[in-house]
Amino acid sequence: MTTEKISKILLWTVMGVSIVVFVLFFLIGFDTPFEENPKYNNPTLTDAVLILSYILIIVAIVATIWSAIKQVTVGGNSTSKDEGIAGRTGLIAVLILVASLVIGLIVGFANKGETMLINGKDWNNPTDIIITDTSMVSIIILGVISILAVIYSMIATKK
């Protein structure tokens, strides 16, 4: 089986499982009130979404490490057949990641004096607010860039 076929099977499997988990998350017990403050929701399947997120993060880390090892051992020479942007996608991805984290960190420091409302309680730990803002802004930037890259890829490779 080719690498491309394995990649497509994994992509569709992950997308299918994610869709099923999120549909179940929103359909089963989403409106369950939080015990300490009934004005807030405490969805029943929050743990399933978190477990799926952890699994996907672990898979992404393993795939990244495997890809880096493969790149170094197999295709790490300077006579690679990919030139231009195709030969520099790894560098571009790392630069985009670092830029998104820096932008998120700037936003986090700008919001350092703010408070977060978590389950009806004020949370004003500056470190937690900076980490939360950095993570959320980075996720949004990387998500938008990923969607644009997929759309561009679909348009550019259409036969």
Short mmCIF file of N, CA and C in Angstrom, two decimals:
data_model
loop_
_atom_site.label_atom_id
_atom_site.label_comp_id
_atom_site.label_asym_id
_atom_site.label_seq_id
_atom_site.Cartn_x
_atom_site.Cartn_y
_atom_site.Cartn_z
N MET A 1 0.85 -1.17 0.00
CA MET A 1 0.00 0.00 0.00
C MET A 1 0.90 1.24 0.00
N THR A 2 0.56 2.21 -0.82
CA THR A 2 1.38 3.40 -0.94
C THR A 2 1.16 4.34 0.24
N THR A 3 2.12 5.20 0.45
CA THR A 3 2.04 6.18 1.53
C THR A 3 0.85 7.11 1.33
N GLU A 4 0.59 7.47 0.08
CA GLU A 4 -0.54 8.36 -0.21
C GLU A 4 -1.87 7.70 0.15
N LYS A 5 -2.01 6.41 -0.15
CA LYS A 5 -3.25 5.70 0.15
C LYS A 5 -3.44 5.58 1.66
N ILE A 6 -2.36 5.27 2.38
CA ILE A 6 -2.43 5.19 3.84
C ILE A 6 -2.82 6.54 4.42
N SER A 7 -2.23 7.60 3.89
CA SER A 7 -2.53 8.96 4.35
C SER A 7 -4.00 9.30 4.14
N LYS A 8 -4.53 8.97 2.97
CA LYS A 8 -5.95 9.25 2.70
C LYS A 8 -6.87 8.46 3.62
N ILE A 9 -6.55 7.19 3.85
CA ILE A 9 -7.37 6.37 4.74
C ILE A 9 -7.35 6.95 6.15
N LEU A 10 -6.17 7.32 6.64
CA LEU A 10 -6.07 7.89 7.98
C LEU A 10 -6.81 9.23 8.07
N LEU A 11 -6.68 10.05 7.04
CA LEU A 11 -7.37 11.34 7.05
C LEU A 11 -8.88 11.15 7.15
N TRP A 12 -9.44 10.30 6.31
CA TRP A 12 -10.89 10.09 6.32
C TRP A 12 -11.35 9.42 7.62
N THR A 13 -10.53 8.54 8.17
CA THR A 13 -10.87 7.90 9.44
C THR A 13 -10.91 8.92 10.57
N VAL A 14 -9.88 9.75 10.65
CA VAL A 14 -9.82 10.77 11.71
C VAL A 14 -10.97 11.76 11.54
N MET A 15 -11.26 12.16 10.32
CA MET A 15 -12.37 13.09 10.09
C MET A 15 -13.70 12.45 10.50
N GLY A 16 -13.90 11.18 10.15
CA GLY A 16 -15.13 10.49 10.50
C GLY A 16 -15.31 10.35 12.00
N VAL A 17 -14.26 9.93 12.69
CA VAL A 17 -14.34 9.78 14.15
C VAL A 17 -14.58 11.14 14.80
N SER A 18 -13.91 12.18 14.33
CA SER A 18 -14.10 13.51 14.89
C SER A 18 -15.53 14.00 14.70
N ILE A 19 -16.07 13.79 13.53
CA ILE A 19 -17.45 14.21 13.26
C ILE A 19 -18.42 13.48 14.17
N VAL A 20 -18.24 12.16 14.31
CA VAL A 20 -19.13 11.37 15.17
C VAL A 20 -19.04 11.85 16.62
N VAL A 21 -17.83 12.07 17.12
CA VAL A 21 -17.67 12.50 18.52
C VAL A 21 -18.30 13.88 18.73
N PHE A 22 -18.09 14.81 17.81
CA PHE A 22 -18.66 16.14 18.00
C PHE A 22 -20.18 16.16 17.83
N VAL A 23 -20.71 15.35 16.94
CA VAL A 23 -22.17 15.26 16.82
C VAL A 23 -22.76 14.69 18.10
N LEU A 24 -22.15 13.62 18.62
CA LEU A 24 -22.63 13.06 19.89
C LEU A 24 -22.49 14.06 21.04
N PHE A 25 -21.40 14.82 21.04
CA PHE A 25 -21.17 15.83 22.07
C PHE A 25 -22.30 16.85 22.09
N PHE A 26 -22.74 17.29 20.92
CA PHE A 26 -23.79 18.30 20.86
C PHE A 26 -25.20 17.73 21.01
N LEU A 27 -25.39 16.44 20.71
CA LEU A 27 -26.73 15.85 20.77
C LEU A 27 -27.05 15.19 22.11
N ILE A 28 -26.05 14.68 22.81
CA ILE A 28 -26.30 13.93 24.05
C ILE A 28 -25.89 14.77 25.25
N GLY A 29 -26.83 15.27 25.98
CA GLY A 29 -26.58 15.95 27.24
C GLY A 29 -25.80 17.25 27.16
N PHE A 30 -25.89 17.94 26.03
CA PHE A 30 -25.15 19.20 25.90
C PHE A 30 -25.67 20.27 26.85
N ASP A 31 -26.98 20.24 27.12
CA ASP A 31 -27.60 21.27 27.96
C ASP A 31 -27.66 20.91 29.43
N THR A 32 -26.88 19.93 29.86
CA THR A 32 -26.86 19.54 31.27
C THR A 32 -26.32 20.70 32.11
N PRO A 33 -27.09 21.17 33.10
CA PRO A 33 -26.62 22.32 33.89
C PRO A 33 -25.45 21.95 34.81
N PHE A 34 -24.58 22.92 35.02
CA PHE A 34 -23.45 22.76 35.94
C PHE A 34 -23.99 22.76 37.37
N GLU A 35 -23.55 21.81 38.20
CA GLU A 35 -24.11 21.64 39.54
C GLU A 35 -23.95 22.87 40.43
N GLU A 36 -22.76 23.47 40.40
CA GLU A 36 -22.50 24.60 41.30
C GLU A 36 -23.17 25.90 40.83
N ASN A 37 -23.39 26.03 39.52
CA ASN A 37 -24.04 27.23 39.00
C ASN A 37 -24.87 26.82 37.78
N PRO A 38 -26.15 26.60 37.95
CA PRO A 38 -27.01 26.10 36.86
C PRO A 38 -27.11 27.03 35.65
N LYS A 39 -26.61 28.27 35.74
CA LYS A 39 -26.63 29.16 34.58
C LYS A 39 -25.67 28.68 33.49
N TYR A 40 -24.73 27.81 33.85
CA TYR A 40 -23.72 27.32 32.91
C TYR A 40 -23.98 25.87 32.57
N ASN A 41 -23.56 25.50 31.35
CA ASN A 41 -23.72 24.11 30.90
C ASN A 41 -22.53 23.26 31.32
N ASN A 42 -22.80 21.98 31.52
CA ASN A 42 -21.77 20.99 31.80
C ASN A 42 -22.05 19.80 30.88
N PRO A 43 -21.63 19.90 29.59
CA PRO A 43 -21.96 18.82 28.65
C PRO A 43 -21.48 17.45 29.13
N THR A 44 -22.31 16.44 28.88
CA THR A 44 -22.04 15.09 29.36
C THR A 44 -20.80 14.49 28.72
N LEU A 45 -20.59 14.70 27.44
CA LEU A 45 -19.50 14.04 26.72
C LEU A 45 -18.24 14.91 26.57
N THR A 46 -18.03 15.81 27.51
CA THR A 46 -16.82 16.64 27.46
C THR A 46 -15.57 15.77 27.53
N ASP A 47 -15.61 14.73 28.35
CA ASP A 47 -14.45 13.84 28.47
C ASP A 47 -14.12 13.16 27.14
N ALA A 48 -15.13 12.79 26.36
CA ALA A 48 -14.88 12.15 25.06
C ALA A 48 -14.16 13.10 24.12
N VAL A 49 -14.57 14.36 24.11
CA VAL A 49 -13.91 15.35 23.26
C VAL A 49 -12.47 15.57 23.71
N LEU A 50 -12.26 15.64 25.02
CA LEU A 50 -10.90 15.82 25.53
C LEU A 50 -10.01 14.62 25.22
N ILE A 51 -10.53 13.42 25.39
CA ILE A 51 -9.75 12.21 25.09
C ILE A 51 -9.40 12.17 23.61
N LEU A 52 -10.37 12.50 22.74
CA LEU A 52 -10.08 12.55 21.30
C LEU A 52 -9.00 13.57 21.01
N SER A 53 -9.07 14.72 21.66
CA SER A 53 -8.05 15.76 21.46
C SER A 53 -6.67 15.26 21.89
N TYR A 54 -6.60 14.60 23.04
CA TYR A 54 -5.32 14.06 23.51
C TYR A 54 -4.77 13.02 22.54
N ILE A 55 -5.64 12.14 22.06
CA ILE A 55 -5.20 11.11 21.11
C ILE A 55 -4.67 11.75 19.84
N LEU A 56 -5.38 12.75 19.32
CA LEU A 56 -4.94 13.42 18.10
C LEU A 56 -3.62 14.17 18.31
N ILE A 57 -3.44 14.76 19.47
CA ILE A 57 -2.17 15.44 19.76
C ILE A 57 -1.03 14.43 19.81
N ILE A 58 -1.25 13.29 20.46
CA ILE A 58 -0.21 12.26 20.54
C ILE A 58 0.12 11.73 19.15
N VAL A 59 -0.91 11.47 18.34
CA VAL A 59 -0.67 10.99 16.97
C VAL A 59 0.11 12.03 16.16
N ALA A 60 -0.24 13.30 16.33
CA ALA A 60 0.47 14.36 15.60
C ALA A 60 1.94 14.44 16.03
N ILE A 61 2.19 14.29 17.32
CA ILE A 61 3.58 14.32 17.81
C ILE A 61 4.36 13.14 17.27
N VAL A 62 3.77 11.95 17.32
CA VAL A 62 4.45 10.75 16.80
C VAL A 62 4.70 10.89 15.30
N ALA A 63 3.70 11.37 14.55
CA ALA A 63 3.88 11.54 13.11
C ALA A 63 4.95 12.59 12.79
N THR A 64 5.01 13.63 13.58
CA THR A 64 6.03 14.67 13.38
C THR A 64 7.43 14.12 13.63
N ILE A 65 7.58 13.40 14.72
CA ILE A 65 8.89 12.82 15.04
C ILE A 65 9.29 11.79 13.98
N TRP A 66 8.35 10.94 13.58
CA TRP A 66 8.62 9.93 12.55
C TRP A 66 9.01 10.61 11.23
N SER A 67 8.29 11.66 10.88
CA SER A 67 8.57 12.37 9.64
C SER A 67 9.95 13.04 9.69
N ALA A 68 10.29 13.62 10.83
CA ALA A 68 11.60 14.26 10.96
C ALA A 68 12.72 13.23 10.86
N ILE A 69 12.55 12.08 11.51
CA ILE A 69 13.56 11.02 11.43
C ILE A 69 13.69 10.52 10.01
N LYS A 70 12.55 10.32 9.35
CA LYS A 70 12.57 9.85 7.96
C LYS A 70 13.25 10.86 7.05
N GLN A 71 12.98 12.14 7.27
CA GLN A 71 13.59 13.20 6.45
C GLN A 71 15.10 13.20 6.62
N VAL A 72 15.57 13.03 7.85
CA VAL A 72 17.00 13.05 8.11
C VAL A 72 17.68 11.82 7.54
N THR A 73 17.06 10.64 7.71
CA THR A 73 17.70 9.40 7.28
C THR A 73 17.57 9.13 5.79
N VAL A 74 16.45 9.51 5.19
CA VAL A 74 16.21 9.16 3.78
C VAL A 74 16.46 10.33 2.84
N GLY A 75 15.84 11.47 3.11
CA GLY A 75 15.89 12.55 2.13
C GLY A 75 16.55 13.80 2.63
N GLY A 76 17.49 13.70 3.51
CA GLY A 76 18.08 14.89 4.09
C GLY A 76 19.24 15.46 3.31
N ASN A 77 19.53 14.95 2.13
CA ASN A 77 20.67 15.49 1.38
C ASN A 77 20.27 16.73 0.61
N SER A 78 21.25 17.46 0.13
CA SER A 78 20.99 18.73 -0.55
C SER A 78 20.59 18.55 -2.01
N THR A 79 20.62 17.34 -2.51
CA THR A 79 20.24 17.10 -3.90
C THR A 79 18.80 16.60 -3.99
N SER A 80 17.98 17.07 -3.10
CA SER A 80 16.57 16.67 -3.09
C SER A 80 15.90 17.12 -4.39
N LYS A 81 14.95 16.31 -4.86
CA LYS A 81 14.29 16.64 -6.12
C LYS A 81 13.30 17.80 -5.98
N ASP A 82 12.84 18.07 -4.75
CA ASP A 82 11.92 19.19 -4.53
C ASP A 82 12.71 20.48 -4.38
N GLU A 83 12.35 21.46 -5.17
CA GLU A 83 13.01 22.75 -5.08
C GLU A 83 11.95 23.81 -4.86
N GLY A 84 12.37 24.99 -4.54
CA GLY A 84 11.43 26.09 -4.31
C GLY A 84 10.64 25.88 -3.04
N ILE A 85 9.36 26.24 -3.07
CA ILE A 85 8.52 26.14 -1.88
C ILE A 85 8.33 24.69 -1.46
N ALA A 86 8.18 23.77 -2.41
CA ALA A 86 7.96 22.37 -2.07
C ALA A 86 9.10 21.79 -1.26
N GLY A 87 10.32 22.24 -1.51
CA GLY A 87 11.47 21.74 -0.77
C GLY A 87 11.64 22.40 0.58
N ARG A 88 10.87 23.45 0.85
CA ARG A 88 11.02 24.20 2.10
C ARG A 88 9.76 24.21 2.96
N THR A 89 8.86 23.27 2.75
CA THR A 89 7.61 23.28 3.50
C THR A 89 7.83 23.09 5.00
N GLY A 90 8.80 22.28 5.37
CA GLY A 90 9.08 22.09 6.80
C GLY A 90 9.52 23.38 7.46
N LEU A 91 10.41 24.12 6.81
CA LEU A 91 10.88 25.39 7.34
C LEU A 91 9.74 26.39 7.42
N ILE A 92 8.93 26.44 6.38
CA ILE A 92 7.78 27.36 6.35
C ILE A 92 6.82 27.03 7.48
N ALA A 93 6.54 25.74 7.71
CA ALA A 93 5.63 25.34 8.78
C ALA A 93 6.16 25.75 10.15
N VAL A 94 7.43 25.55 10.38
CA VAL A 94 8.03 25.93 11.67
C VAL A 94 7.97 27.45 11.86
N LEU A 95 8.25 28.21 10.80
CA LEU A 95 8.19 29.67 10.90
C LEU A 95 6.77 30.15 11.19
N ILE A 96 5.78 29.53 10.55
CA ILE A 96 4.38 29.91 10.81
C ILE A 96 4.00 29.57 12.24
N LEU A 97 4.45 28.42 12.74
CA LEU A 97 4.17 28.04 14.12
C LEU A 97 4.78 29.05 15.10
N VAL A 98 6.04 29.38 14.89
CA VAL A 98 6.71 30.34 15.79
C VAL A 98 6.02 31.70 15.71
N ALA A 99 5.67 32.15 14.52
CA ALA A 99 4.99 33.44 14.36
C ALA A 99 3.64 33.43 15.08
N SER A 100 2.89 32.34 14.96
CA SER A 100 1.58 32.28 15.63
C SER A 100 1.74 32.29 17.15
N LEU A 101 2.77 31.62 17.66
CA LEU A 101 3.01 31.63 19.10
C LEU A 101 3.43 33.01 19.60
N VAL A 102 4.26 33.70 18.81
CA VAL A 102 4.69 35.05 19.20
C VAL A 102 3.50 36.00 19.20
N ILE A 103 2.66 35.93 18.17
CA ILE A 103 1.46 36.78 18.12
C ILE A 103 0.55 36.48 19.30
N GLY A 104 0.36 35.19 19.59
CA GLY A 104 -0.46 34.80 20.75
C GLY A 104 0.12 35.29 22.06
N LEU A 105 1.44 35.24 22.19
CA LEU A 105 2.10 35.72 23.40
C LEU A 105 1.91 37.23 23.58
N ILE A 106 1.98 37.96 22.47
CA ILE A 106 1.76 39.41 22.53
C ILE A 106 0.34 39.71 22.98
N VAL A 107 -0.63 38.98 22.41
CA VAL A 107 -2.03 39.17 22.82
C VAL A 107 -2.19 38.78 24.29
N GLY A 108 -1.53 37.70 24.71
CA GLY A 108 -1.62 37.26 26.11
C GLY A 108 -1.10 38.31 27.07
N PHE A 109 0.06 38.91 26.74
CA PHE A 109 0.59 39.95 27.61
C PHE A 109 -0.29 41.19 27.60
N ALA A 110 -0.95 41.47 26.48
CA ALA A 110 -1.85 42.62 26.41
C ALA A 110 -3.07 42.41 27.31
N ASN A 111 -3.50 41.17 27.49
CA ASN A 111 -4.69 40.86 28.30
C ASN A 111 -4.32 40.40 29.71
N LYS A 112 -3.09 40.62 30.14
CA LYS A 112 -2.60 40.09 31.41
C LYS A 112 -3.43 40.55 32.60
N GLY A 113 -3.95 41.75 32.58
CA GLY A 113 -4.70 42.27 33.72
C GLY A 113 -6.16 41.85 33.74
N GLU A 114 -6.61 41.18 32.72
CA GLU A 114 -8.01 40.77 32.61
C GLU A 114 -8.29 39.57 33.51
N THR A 115 -9.57 39.25 33.67
CA THR A 115 -9.96 38.05 34.40
C THR A 115 -10.75 37.15 33.46
N MET A 116 -10.67 35.85 33.72
CA MET A 116 -11.46 34.88 32.96
C MET A 116 -12.60 34.41 33.84
N LEU A 117 -13.74 34.14 33.24
CA LEU A 117 -14.88 33.61 33.95
C LEU A 117 -14.96 32.12 33.64
N ILE A 118 -14.62 31.29 34.61
CA ILE A 118 -14.61 29.84 34.42
C ILE A 118 -15.61 29.23 35.39
N ASN A 119 -16.66 28.62 34.84
CA ASN A 119 -17.72 27.99 35.63
C ASN A 119 -18.29 28.95 36.67
N GLY A 120 -18.45 30.20 36.28
CA GLY A 120 -19.07 31.18 37.14
C GLY A 120 -18.14 31.80 38.16
N LYS A 121 -16.86 31.46 38.12
CA LYS A 121 -15.90 32.02 39.09
C LYS A 121 -14.87 32.85 38.33
N ASP A 122 -14.49 33.99 38.92
CA ASP A 122 -13.45 34.82 38.31
C ASP A 122 -12.09 34.17 38.50
N TRP A 123 -11.31 34.15 37.44
CA TRP A 123 -9.96 33.57 37.47
C TRP A 123 -9.02 34.67 36.98
N ASN A 124 -8.12 35.11 37.84
CA ASN A 124 -7.28 36.23 37.45
C ASN A 124 -5.78 35.93 37.62
N ASN A 125 -5.39 34.67 37.43
CA ASN A 125 -3.98 34.31 37.48
C ASN A 125 -3.34 34.76 36.16
N PRO A 126 -2.43 35.74 36.17
CA PRO A 126 -1.87 36.28 34.93
C PRO A 126 -1.18 35.22 34.07
N THR A 127 -0.49 34.27 34.68
CA THR A 127 0.20 33.23 33.91
C THR A 127 -0.79 32.38 33.13
N ASP A 128 -1.88 31.99 33.78
CA ASP A 128 -2.90 31.19 33.10
C ASP A 128 -3.55 31.96 31.96
N ILE A 129 -3.77 33.25 32.15
CA ILE A 129 -4.39 34.06 31.10
C ILE A 129 -3.44 34.18 29.91
N ILE A 130 -2.15 34.38 30.17
CA ILE A 130 -1.18 34.49 29.08
C ILE A 130 -1.09 33.18 28.31
N ILE A 131 -1.02 32.06 29.03
CA ILE A 131 -0.93 30.74 28.38
C ILE A 131 -2.20 30.46 27.58
N THR A 132 -3.35 30.78 28.15
CA THR A 132 -4.62 30.54 27.45
C THR A 132 -4.71 31.39 26.19
N ASP A 133 -4.40 32.67 26.29
CA ASP A 133 -4.46 33.54 25.12
C ASP A 133 -3.46 33.11 24.05
N THR A 134 -2.24 32.76 24.48
CA THR A 134 -1.23 32.32 23.51
C THR A 134 -1.72 31.08 22.78
N SER A 135 -2.25 30.12 23.50
CA SER A 135 -2.72 28.88 22.88
C SER A 135 -3.90 29.13 21.94
N MET A 136 -4.88 29.89 22.40
CA MET A 136 -6.08 30.11 21.60
C MET A 136 -5.78 30.90 20.33
N VAL A 137 -4.99 31.94 20.43
CA VAL A 137 -4.65 32.74 19.24
C VAL A 137 -3.84 31.89 18.26
N SER A 138 -2.90 31.11 18.78
CA SER A 138 -2.10 30.24 17.92
C SER A 138 -2.97 29.20 17.22
N ILE A 139 -3.91 28.62 17.95
CA ILE A 139 -4.82 27.62 17.36
C ILE A 139 -5.64 28.25 16.24
N ILE A 140 -6.14 29.46 16.46
CA ILE A 140 -6.96 30.13 15.45
C ILE A 140 -6.13 30.43 14.20
N ILE A 141 -4.93 30.98 14.40
CA ILE A 141 -4.06 31.30 13.26
C ILE A 141 -3.70 30.04 12.48
N LEU A 142 -3.27 28.99 13.18
CA LEU A 142 -2.88 27.75 12.50
C LEU A 142 -4.07 27.07 11.84
N GLY A 143 -5.24 27.16 12.46
CA GLY A 143 -6.44 26.58 11.85
C GLY A 143 -6.82 27.28 10.56
N VAL A 144 -6.79 28.61 10.57
CA VAL A 144 -7.12 29.37 9.35
C VAL A 144 -6.11 29.08 8.25
N ILE A 145 -4.82 29.05 8.60
CA ILE A 145 -3.78 28.77 7.60
C ILE A 145 -3.94 27.34 7.06
N SER A 146 -4.29 26.39 7.93
CA SER A 146 -4.49 25.01 7.48
C SER A 146 -5.66 24.92 6.49
N ILE A 147 -6.75 25.60 6.81
CA ILE A 147 -7.91 25.58 5.91
C ILE A 147 -7.55 26.21 4.57
N LEU A 148 -6.85 27.34 4.60
CA LEU A 148 -6.43 27.97 3.35
C LEU A 148 -5.48 27.08 2.55
N ALA A 149 -4.58 26.39 3.23
CA ALA A 149 -3.64 25.49 2.54
C ALA A 149 -4.38 24.33 1.89
N VAL A 150 -5.37 23.78 2.58
CA VAL A 150 -6.15 22.68 2.00
C VAL A 150 -6.93 23.16 0.78
N ILE A 151 -7.55 24.33 0.89
CA ILE A 151 -8.31 24.87 -0.25
C ILE A 151 -7.37 25.12 -1.43
N TYR A 152 -6.21 25.73 -1.17
CA TYR A 152 -5.25 25.98 -2.23
C TYR A 152 -4.78 24.66 -2.85
N SER A 153 -4.51 23.69 -2.02
CA SER A 153 -4.05 22.38 -2.51
C SER A 153 -5.10 21.73 -3.39
N MET A 154 -6.36 21.83 -2.98
CA MET A 154 -7.44 21.23 -3.76
C MET A 154 -7.59 21.93 -5.12
N ILE A 155 -7.42 23.23 -5.13
CA ILE A 155 -7.55 23.99 -6.38
C ILE A 155 -6.34 23.79 -7.27
N ALA A 156 -5.15 23.84 -6.68
CA ALA A 156 -3.91 23.77 -7.47
C ALA A 156 -3.67 22.38 -8.07
N THR A 157 -4.10 21.33 -7.39
CA THR A 157 -3.83 19.99 -7.88
C THR A 157 -5.00 19.38 -8.63
N LYS A 158 -6.04 20.16 -8.88
CA LYS A 158 -7.20 19.64 -9.60
C LYS A 158 -6.79 19.31 -11.03
N LYS A 159 -7.14 18.10 -11.46
CA LYS A 159 -6.72 17.65 -12.78
C LYS A 159 -7.80 17.79 -13.81
#
